[in-house]
Short mmCIF file of C-alpha atoms in Angstrom, two decimals:
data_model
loop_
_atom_site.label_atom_id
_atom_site.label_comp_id
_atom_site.label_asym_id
_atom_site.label_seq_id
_atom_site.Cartn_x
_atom_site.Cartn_y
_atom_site.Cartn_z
CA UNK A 1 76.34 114.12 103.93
CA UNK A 2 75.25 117.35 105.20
CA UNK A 3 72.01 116.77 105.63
CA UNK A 4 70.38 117.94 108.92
CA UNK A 5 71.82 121.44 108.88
CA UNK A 6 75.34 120.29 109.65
CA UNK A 7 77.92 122.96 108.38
CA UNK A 8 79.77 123.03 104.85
CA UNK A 9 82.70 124.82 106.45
CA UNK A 10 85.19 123.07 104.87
CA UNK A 11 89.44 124.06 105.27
CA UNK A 12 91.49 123.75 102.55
CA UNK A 13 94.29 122.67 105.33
CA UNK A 14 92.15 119.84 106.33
CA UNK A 15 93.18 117.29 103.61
CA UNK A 16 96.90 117.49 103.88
CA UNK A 17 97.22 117.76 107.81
CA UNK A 18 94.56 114.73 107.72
CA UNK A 19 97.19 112.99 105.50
CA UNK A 20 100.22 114.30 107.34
CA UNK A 21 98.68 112.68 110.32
CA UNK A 22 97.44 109.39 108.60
CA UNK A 23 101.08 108.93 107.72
CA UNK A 24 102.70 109.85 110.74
CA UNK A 25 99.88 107.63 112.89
CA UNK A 26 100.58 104.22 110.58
CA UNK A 27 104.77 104.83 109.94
CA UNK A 28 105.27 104.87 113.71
CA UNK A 29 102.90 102.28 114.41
CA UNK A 30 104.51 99.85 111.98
CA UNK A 31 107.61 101.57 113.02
CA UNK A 32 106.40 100.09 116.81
CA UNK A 33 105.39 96.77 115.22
CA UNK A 34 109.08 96.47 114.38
CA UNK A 35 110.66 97.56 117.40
CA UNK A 36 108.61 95.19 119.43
CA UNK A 37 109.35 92.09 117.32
CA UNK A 38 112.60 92.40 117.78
CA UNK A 39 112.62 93.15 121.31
CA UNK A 40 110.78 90.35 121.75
CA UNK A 41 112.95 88.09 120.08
CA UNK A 42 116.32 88.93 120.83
CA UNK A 43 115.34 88.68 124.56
CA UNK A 44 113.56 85.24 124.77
CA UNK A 45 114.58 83.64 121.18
CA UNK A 46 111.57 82.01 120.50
CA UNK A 47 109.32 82.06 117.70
CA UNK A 48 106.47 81.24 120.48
CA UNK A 49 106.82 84.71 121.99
CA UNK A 50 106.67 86.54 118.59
CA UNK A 51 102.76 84.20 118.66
CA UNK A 52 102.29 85.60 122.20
CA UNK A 53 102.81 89.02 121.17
CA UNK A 54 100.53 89.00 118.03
CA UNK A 55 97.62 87.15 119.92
CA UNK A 56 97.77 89.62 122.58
CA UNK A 57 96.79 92.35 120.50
CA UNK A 58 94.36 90.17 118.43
CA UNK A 59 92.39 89.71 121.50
CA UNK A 60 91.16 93.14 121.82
CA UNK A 61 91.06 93.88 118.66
CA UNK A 62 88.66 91.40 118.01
CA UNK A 63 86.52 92.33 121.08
CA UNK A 64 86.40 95.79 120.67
CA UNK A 65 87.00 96.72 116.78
CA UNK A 66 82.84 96.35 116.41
CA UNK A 67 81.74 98.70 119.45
CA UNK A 68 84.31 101.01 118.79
CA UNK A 69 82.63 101.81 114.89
CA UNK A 70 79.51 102.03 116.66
CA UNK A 71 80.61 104.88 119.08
CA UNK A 72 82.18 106.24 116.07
CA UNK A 73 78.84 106.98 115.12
CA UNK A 74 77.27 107.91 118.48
CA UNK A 75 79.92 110.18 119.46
CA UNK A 76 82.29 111.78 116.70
CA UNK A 77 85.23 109.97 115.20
CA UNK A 78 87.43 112.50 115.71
CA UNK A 79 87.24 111.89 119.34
CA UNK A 80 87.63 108.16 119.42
CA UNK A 81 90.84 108.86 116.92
CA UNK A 82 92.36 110.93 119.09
CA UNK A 83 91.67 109.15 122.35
CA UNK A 84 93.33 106.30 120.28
CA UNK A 85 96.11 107.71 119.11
CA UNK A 86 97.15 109.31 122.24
CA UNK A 87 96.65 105.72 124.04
CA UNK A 88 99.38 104.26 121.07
CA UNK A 89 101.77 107.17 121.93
CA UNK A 90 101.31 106.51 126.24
CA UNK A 91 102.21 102.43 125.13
CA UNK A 92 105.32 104.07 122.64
CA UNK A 93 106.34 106.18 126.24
CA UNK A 94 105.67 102.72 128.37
CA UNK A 95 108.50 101.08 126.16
CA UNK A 96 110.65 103.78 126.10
CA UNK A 97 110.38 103.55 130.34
CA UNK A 98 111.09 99.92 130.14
CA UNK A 99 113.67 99.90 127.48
CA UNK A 100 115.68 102.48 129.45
CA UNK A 101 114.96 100.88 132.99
CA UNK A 102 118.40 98.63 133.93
CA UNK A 103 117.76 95.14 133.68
CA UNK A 104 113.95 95.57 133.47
CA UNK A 105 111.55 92.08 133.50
CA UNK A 106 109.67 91.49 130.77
CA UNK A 107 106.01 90.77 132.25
CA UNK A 108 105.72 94.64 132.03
CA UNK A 109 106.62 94.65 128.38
CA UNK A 110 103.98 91.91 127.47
CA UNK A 111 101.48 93.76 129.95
CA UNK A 112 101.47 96.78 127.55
CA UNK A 113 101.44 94.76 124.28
CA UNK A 114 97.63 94.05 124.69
CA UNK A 115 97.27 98.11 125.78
CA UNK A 116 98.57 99.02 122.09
CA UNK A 117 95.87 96.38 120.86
CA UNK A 118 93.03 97.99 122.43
CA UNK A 119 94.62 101.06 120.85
CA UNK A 120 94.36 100.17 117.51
CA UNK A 121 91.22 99.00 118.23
CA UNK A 122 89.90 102.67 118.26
CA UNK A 123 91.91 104.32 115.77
CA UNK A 124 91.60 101.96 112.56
CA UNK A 125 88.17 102.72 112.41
CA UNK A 126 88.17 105.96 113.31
CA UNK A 127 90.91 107.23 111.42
CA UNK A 128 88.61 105.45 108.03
CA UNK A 129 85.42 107.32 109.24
CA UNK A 130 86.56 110.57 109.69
CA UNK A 131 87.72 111.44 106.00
CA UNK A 132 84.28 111.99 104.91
CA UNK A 133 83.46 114.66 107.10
CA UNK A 134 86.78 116.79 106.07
CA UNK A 135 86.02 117.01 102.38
CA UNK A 136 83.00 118.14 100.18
CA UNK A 137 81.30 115.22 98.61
CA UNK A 138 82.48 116.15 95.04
CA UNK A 139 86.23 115.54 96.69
CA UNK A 140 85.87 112.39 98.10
CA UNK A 141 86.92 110.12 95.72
CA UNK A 142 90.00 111.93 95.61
CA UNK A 143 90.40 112.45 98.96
CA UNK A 144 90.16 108.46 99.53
CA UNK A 145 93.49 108.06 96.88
CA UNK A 146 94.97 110.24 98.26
CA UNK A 147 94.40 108.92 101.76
CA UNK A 148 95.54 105.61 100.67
CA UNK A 149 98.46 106.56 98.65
CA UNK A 150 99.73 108.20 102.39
CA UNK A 151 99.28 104.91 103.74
CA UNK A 152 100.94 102.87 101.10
CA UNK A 153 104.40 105.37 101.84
CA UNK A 154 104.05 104.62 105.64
CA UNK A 155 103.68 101.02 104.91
CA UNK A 156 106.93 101.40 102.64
CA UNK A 157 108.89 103.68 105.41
CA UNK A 158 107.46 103.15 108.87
CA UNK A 159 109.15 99.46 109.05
CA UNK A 160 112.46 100.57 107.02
CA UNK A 161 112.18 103.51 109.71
CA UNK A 162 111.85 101.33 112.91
CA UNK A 163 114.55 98.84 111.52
CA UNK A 164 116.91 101.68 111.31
CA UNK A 165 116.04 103.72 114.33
CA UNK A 166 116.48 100.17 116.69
CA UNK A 167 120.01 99.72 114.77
CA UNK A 168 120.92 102.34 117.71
CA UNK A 169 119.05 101.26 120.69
CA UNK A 170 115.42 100.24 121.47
CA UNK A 171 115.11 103.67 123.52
CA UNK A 172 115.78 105.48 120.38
CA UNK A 173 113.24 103.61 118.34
CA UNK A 174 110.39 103.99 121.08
CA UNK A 175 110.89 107.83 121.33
CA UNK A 176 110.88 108.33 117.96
CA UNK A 177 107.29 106.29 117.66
CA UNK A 178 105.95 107.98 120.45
CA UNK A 179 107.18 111.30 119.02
CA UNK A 180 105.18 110.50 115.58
CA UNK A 181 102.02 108.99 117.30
CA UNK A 182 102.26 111.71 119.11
CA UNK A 183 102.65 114.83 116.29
CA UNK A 184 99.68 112.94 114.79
CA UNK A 185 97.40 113.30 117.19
CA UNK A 186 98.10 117.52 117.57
CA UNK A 187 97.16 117.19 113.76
CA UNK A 188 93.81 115.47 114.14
CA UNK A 189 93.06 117.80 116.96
CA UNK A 190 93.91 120.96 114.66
CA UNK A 191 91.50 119.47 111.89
CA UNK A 192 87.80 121.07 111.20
CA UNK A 193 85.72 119.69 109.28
CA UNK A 194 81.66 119.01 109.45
CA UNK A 195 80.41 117.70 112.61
CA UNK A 196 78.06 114.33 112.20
CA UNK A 197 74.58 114.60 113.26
CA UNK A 198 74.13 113.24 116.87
CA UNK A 199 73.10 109.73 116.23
CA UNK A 200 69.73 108.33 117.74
CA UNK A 201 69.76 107.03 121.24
CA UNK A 202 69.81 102.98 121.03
CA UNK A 203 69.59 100.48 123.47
CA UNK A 204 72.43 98.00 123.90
CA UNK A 205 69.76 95.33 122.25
CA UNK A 206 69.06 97.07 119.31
CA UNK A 207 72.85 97.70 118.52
CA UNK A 208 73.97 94.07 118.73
CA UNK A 209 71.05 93.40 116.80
CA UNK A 210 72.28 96.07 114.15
CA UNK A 211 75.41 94.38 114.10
CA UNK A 212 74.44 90.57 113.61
CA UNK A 213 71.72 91.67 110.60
CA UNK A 214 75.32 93.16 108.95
CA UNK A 215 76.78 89.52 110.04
CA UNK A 216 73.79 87.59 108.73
CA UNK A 217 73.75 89.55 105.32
CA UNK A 218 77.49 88.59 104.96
CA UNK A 219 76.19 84.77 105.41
CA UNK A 220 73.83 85.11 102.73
CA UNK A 221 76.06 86.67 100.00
CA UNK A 222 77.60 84.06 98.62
CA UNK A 223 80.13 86.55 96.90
CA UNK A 224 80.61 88.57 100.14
CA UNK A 225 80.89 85.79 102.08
CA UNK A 226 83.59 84.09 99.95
CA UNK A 227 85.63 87.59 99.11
CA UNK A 228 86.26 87.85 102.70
CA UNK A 229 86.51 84.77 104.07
CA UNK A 230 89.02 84.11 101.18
CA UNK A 231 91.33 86.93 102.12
CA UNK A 232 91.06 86.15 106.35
CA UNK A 233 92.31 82.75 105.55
CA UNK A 234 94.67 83.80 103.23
CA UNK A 235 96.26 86.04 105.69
CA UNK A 236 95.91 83.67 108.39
CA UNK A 237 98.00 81.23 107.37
CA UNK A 238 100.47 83.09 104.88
CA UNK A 239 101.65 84.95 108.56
CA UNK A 240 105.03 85.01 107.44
CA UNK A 241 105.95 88.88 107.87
CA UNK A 242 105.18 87.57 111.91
CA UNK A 243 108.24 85.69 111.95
CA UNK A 244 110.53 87.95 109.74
CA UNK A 245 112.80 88.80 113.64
CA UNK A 246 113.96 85.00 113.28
CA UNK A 247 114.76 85.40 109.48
CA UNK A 248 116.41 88.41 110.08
CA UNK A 249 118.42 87.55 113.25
CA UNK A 250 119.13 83.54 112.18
CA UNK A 251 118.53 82.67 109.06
CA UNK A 252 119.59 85.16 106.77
CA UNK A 253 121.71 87.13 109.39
CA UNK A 254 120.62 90.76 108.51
CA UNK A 255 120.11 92.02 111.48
CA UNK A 256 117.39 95.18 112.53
CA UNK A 257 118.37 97.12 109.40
CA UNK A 258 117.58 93.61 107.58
CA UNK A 259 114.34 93.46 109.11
CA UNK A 260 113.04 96.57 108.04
CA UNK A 261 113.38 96.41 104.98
CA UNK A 262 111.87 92.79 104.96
CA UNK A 263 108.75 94.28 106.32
CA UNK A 264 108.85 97.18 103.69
CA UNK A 265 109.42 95.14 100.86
CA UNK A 266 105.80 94.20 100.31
CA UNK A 267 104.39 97.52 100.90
CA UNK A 268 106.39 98.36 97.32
CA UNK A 269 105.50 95.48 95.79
CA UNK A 270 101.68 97.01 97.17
CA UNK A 271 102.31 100.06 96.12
CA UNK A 272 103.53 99.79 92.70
CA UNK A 273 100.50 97.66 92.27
CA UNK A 274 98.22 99.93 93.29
CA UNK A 275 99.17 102.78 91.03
CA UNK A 276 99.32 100.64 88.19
CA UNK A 277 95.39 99.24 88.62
CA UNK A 278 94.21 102.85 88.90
CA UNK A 279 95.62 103.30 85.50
CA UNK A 280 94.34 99.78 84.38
CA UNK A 281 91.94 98.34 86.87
CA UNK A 282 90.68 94.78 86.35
CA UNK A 283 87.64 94.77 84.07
CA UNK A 284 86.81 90.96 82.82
CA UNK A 285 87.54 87.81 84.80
CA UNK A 286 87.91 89.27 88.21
CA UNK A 287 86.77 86.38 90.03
CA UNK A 288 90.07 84.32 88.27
CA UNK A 289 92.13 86.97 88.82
CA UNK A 290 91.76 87.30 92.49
CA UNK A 291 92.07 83.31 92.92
CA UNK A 292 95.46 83.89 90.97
CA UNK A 293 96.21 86.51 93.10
CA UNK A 294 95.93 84.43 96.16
CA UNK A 295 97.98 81.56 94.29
CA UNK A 296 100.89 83.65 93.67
CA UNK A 297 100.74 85.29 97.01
CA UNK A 298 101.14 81.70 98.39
CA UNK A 299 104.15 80.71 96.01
CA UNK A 300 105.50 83.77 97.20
CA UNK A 301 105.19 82.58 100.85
CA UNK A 302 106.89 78.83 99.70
CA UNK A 303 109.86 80.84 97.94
CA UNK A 304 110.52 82.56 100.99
CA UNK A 305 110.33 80.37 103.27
CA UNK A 306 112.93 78.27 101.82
CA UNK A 307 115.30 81.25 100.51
CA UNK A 308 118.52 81.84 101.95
CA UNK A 309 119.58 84.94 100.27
CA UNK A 310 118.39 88.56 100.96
CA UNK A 311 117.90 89.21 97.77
CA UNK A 312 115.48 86.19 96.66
CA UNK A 313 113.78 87.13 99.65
CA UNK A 314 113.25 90.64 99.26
CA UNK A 315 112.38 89.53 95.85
CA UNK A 316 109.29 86.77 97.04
CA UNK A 317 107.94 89.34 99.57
CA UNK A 318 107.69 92.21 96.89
CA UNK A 319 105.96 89.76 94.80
CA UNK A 320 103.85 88.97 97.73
CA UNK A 321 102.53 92.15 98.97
CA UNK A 322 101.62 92.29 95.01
CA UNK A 323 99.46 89.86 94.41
CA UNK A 324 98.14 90.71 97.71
CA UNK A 325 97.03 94.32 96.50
CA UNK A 326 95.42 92.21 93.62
CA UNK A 327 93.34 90.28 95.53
CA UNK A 328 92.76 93.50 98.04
CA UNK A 329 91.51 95.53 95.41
CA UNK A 330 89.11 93.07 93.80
CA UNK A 331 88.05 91.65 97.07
CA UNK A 332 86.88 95.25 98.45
CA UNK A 333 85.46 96.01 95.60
CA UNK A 334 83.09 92.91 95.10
CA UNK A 335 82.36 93.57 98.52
CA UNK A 336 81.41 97.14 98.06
CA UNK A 337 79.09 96.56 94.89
CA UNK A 338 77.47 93.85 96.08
CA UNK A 339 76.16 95.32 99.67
CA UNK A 340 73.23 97.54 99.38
CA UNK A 341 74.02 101.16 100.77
CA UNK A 342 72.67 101.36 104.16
CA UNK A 343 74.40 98.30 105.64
CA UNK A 344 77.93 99.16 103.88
CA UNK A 345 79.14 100.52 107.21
CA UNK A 346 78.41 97.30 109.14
CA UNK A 347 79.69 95.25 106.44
CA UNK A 348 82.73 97.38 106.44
CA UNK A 349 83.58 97.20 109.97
CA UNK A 350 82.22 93.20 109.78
CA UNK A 351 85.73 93.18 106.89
CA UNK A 352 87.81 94.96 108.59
CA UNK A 353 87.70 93.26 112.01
CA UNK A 354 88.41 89.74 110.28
CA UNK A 355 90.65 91.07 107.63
CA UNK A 356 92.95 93.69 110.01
CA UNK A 357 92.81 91.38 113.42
CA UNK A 358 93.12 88.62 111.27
CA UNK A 359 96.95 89.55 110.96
CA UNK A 360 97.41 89.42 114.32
CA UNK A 361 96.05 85.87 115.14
CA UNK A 362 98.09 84.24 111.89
CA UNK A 363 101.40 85.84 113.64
CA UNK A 364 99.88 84.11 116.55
CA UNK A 365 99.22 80.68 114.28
CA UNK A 366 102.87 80.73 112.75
CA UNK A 367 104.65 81.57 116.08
CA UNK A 368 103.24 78.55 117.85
CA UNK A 369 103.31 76.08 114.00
CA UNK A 370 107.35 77.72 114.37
CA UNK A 371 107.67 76.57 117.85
CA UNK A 372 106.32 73.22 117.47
CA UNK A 373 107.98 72.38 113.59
CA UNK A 374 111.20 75.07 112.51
CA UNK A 375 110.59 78.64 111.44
CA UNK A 376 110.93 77.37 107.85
CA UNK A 377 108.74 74.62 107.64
CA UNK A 378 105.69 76.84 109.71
CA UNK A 379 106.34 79.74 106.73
CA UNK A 380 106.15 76.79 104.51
CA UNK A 381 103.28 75.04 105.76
CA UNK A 382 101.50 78.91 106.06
CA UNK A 383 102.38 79.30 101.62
CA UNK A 384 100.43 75.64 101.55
CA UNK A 385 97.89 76.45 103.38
CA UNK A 386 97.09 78.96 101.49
CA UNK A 387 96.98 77.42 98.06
CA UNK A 388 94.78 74.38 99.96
CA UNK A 389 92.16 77.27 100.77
CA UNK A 390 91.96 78.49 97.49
CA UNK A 391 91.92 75.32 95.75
CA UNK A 392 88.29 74.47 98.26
CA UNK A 393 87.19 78.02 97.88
CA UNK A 394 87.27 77.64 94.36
CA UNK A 395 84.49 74.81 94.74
CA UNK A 396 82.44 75.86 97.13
CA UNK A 397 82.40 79.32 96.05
CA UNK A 398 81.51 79.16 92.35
CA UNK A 399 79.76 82.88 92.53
CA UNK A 400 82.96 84.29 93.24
CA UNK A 401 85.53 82.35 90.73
CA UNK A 402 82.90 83.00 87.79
CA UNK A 403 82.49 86.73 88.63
CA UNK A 404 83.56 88.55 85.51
CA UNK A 405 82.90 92.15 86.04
CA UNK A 406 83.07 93.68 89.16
CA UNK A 407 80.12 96.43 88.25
CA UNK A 408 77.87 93.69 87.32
CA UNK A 409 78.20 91.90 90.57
CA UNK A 410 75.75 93.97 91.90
CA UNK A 411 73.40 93.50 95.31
#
């Protein structure tokens, strides 16, 4: 990694205040994700608009996520996170405006929704990218845990967080997102590190090109192919955290304090998960075991959809973000075995464009399924859906169910 005479001068401050920052960056932005589900749906009480809102960031999200890893690597991704991050914390400031404006309409609201997709846009990748260059080599496996164990806890807090801070007024909740977006971006700017080699000038035609050769190896991996396309459809229909405002507000009547710990309640079940497969990580059968993994996660999604008690449901969405990190873990790392070294970038932002925008478009699917059929029978039809796809994946991806180890499913 430091080839090229790139410096080794490496902080011992860099790791936590890279962490600090990775938490701070994802609790307020779930944090946000909170705050503006509920705005949205205590204002226009629709399950439609909650659609509206997560298609509006899908859009570019999906049209950007891909150019965005390439200037990663044509600029530094330091840069692009920052320029990110401080574009999240300008939308947090935008709602704060509006929230505190008397009687404000709402077309400004929805005009900065798509802003904060753009945002995202820049920073997922970025934020991923820019580990690597903090820590030596020898560190890096370490330095990934630990990097995902900080985003586990702001999956776990950020919506608990946003729940609580809107329990006492929008305003408060925006300010105290744009305050954390905006402590995380003085951190990434304090951060040292390497610097990446300049990357070779390319023409626009030789980077799209780049791109669909990572698209068209996908295609041609049967295993790849059917890891990921497993887990977008998965997500895409099992949307149900998109529609967790009308639970909380008029089904189980829980209110914003209700909701936030709704949206944290897979995160632990994700969590807990996690730490116990680094202790005992899958070793035979992994192709059943994600399959079951996606079954569960879809009973999950039925039990909840049909639960009237807080409880029950806190219970089905633990289990859910479970068997999610089950399938997450052995779908990334089929994925990551079984793509040859010097495409795994473009395969990895390929994955994470479907996977991560892929949330955004199902909240879009189950607002409009909850608008035309009842918020419970679009969370129900999403937990169906989901068992459907695995059942057919199952068949026409017989490379994937009969994988047994994941270090013999190699390239």
């Amino acid at each position: 990694m430091a080839a090229n005479g790139q410096s080794k001068e490496y902080r011992e401050r860099d790791l936590p205040l890279y962490l600090a920052a990775r938490f701070l960056s994802e609790a307020a932005a779930l944090a946000l994700s909170v705050a503006v589900g509920w705005t949205v749906y205590d204002v226009l009480h629709t399950p439609l608009a909650l659609g509206i809102a997560g298609l509006a960031q899908f859009v570019p999200m999906f049209l950007l996520t891909l150019p965005a890893g390439e200037l990663c690597d044509r600029i530094s991704p330091r840069q692009v996170l920052i320029a990110g991050l401080a574009l999240q914390g300008l939308c947090s400031i935008a709602f704060l405006l509006w929230a505190t404006s008397p009687s404000p309409p709402l077309w400004p609201f929805f005009a900065i929704v798509p802003v904060l997709g753009v945002a995202r846009a820049f920073a997922d990748p970025a934020g991923q990218a820019l580990l690597p260059l903090l820590v030596p080599d020898e560190r890096l496996p370490c330095a990934i845990a630990c990097g995902s164990s900080a985003w586990q806890v702001a999956v776990i807090a950020g919506p608990a967080l946003g729940g609580l801070a809107f329990a006492y007024g929008p305003a408060v909740a925006y300010g105290i997102c744009g305050s954390g977006v905006l402590a995380a971006m003085l951190g990434v700017v304090q951060l040292g590190g390497r610097r990446p080699p300049p990357a070779e000038g390319a023409d626009l035609k030789k980077r799209v090109d780049r791109v669909v050769e990572g698209i068209v190896f996908i295609w041609s991996r049967p295993v790849v192919l059917g890891a990921i396309s497993l887990d977008l459809f998965a997500v895409l229909l099992g949307g149900a955290t998109a529609l967790l405002p009308v639970y909380a507000r008029d089904i189980l009547h829980v209110g914003p304090i209700g909701l936030g710990l709704m949206r944290s309640a897979p995160a632990v079940g994700a969590c807990l998960v996690a730490l116990l497969q680094v202790r005992h990580p899958p070793e035979r059968r992994v192709g059943e075991k994600l399959f079951a993994a996606v079954a569960v996660f879809g009973i999950a999604t039925l039990i909840f959809a049909f639960s009237r008690s807080l409880v029950l449901s806190l219970s089905a969405l633990f289990v859910l973000g479970a068997s999610d990190m089950v399938s997450v873990n052995i779908r990334t790392s089929l994925v990551q075995l079984a793509t040859p070294d010097a495409m795994l970038g473009r395969v990895s932002a390929v994955n994470l464009l479907f996977i991560g925008a892929s949330s955004e478009l199902g909240a879009f699917e189950s607002g409009v399924v909850a608008a035309l059929m009842g918020t419970v029978p679009a969370v129900a039809f999403g937990g169906f859906g989901t068992l459907v796809v695995m059942a057919v994946w199952m068949r026409i991806f017989p490379a994937l169910r009969r994988a047994d180890r994941l270090k013999s499913e190699v390239r």
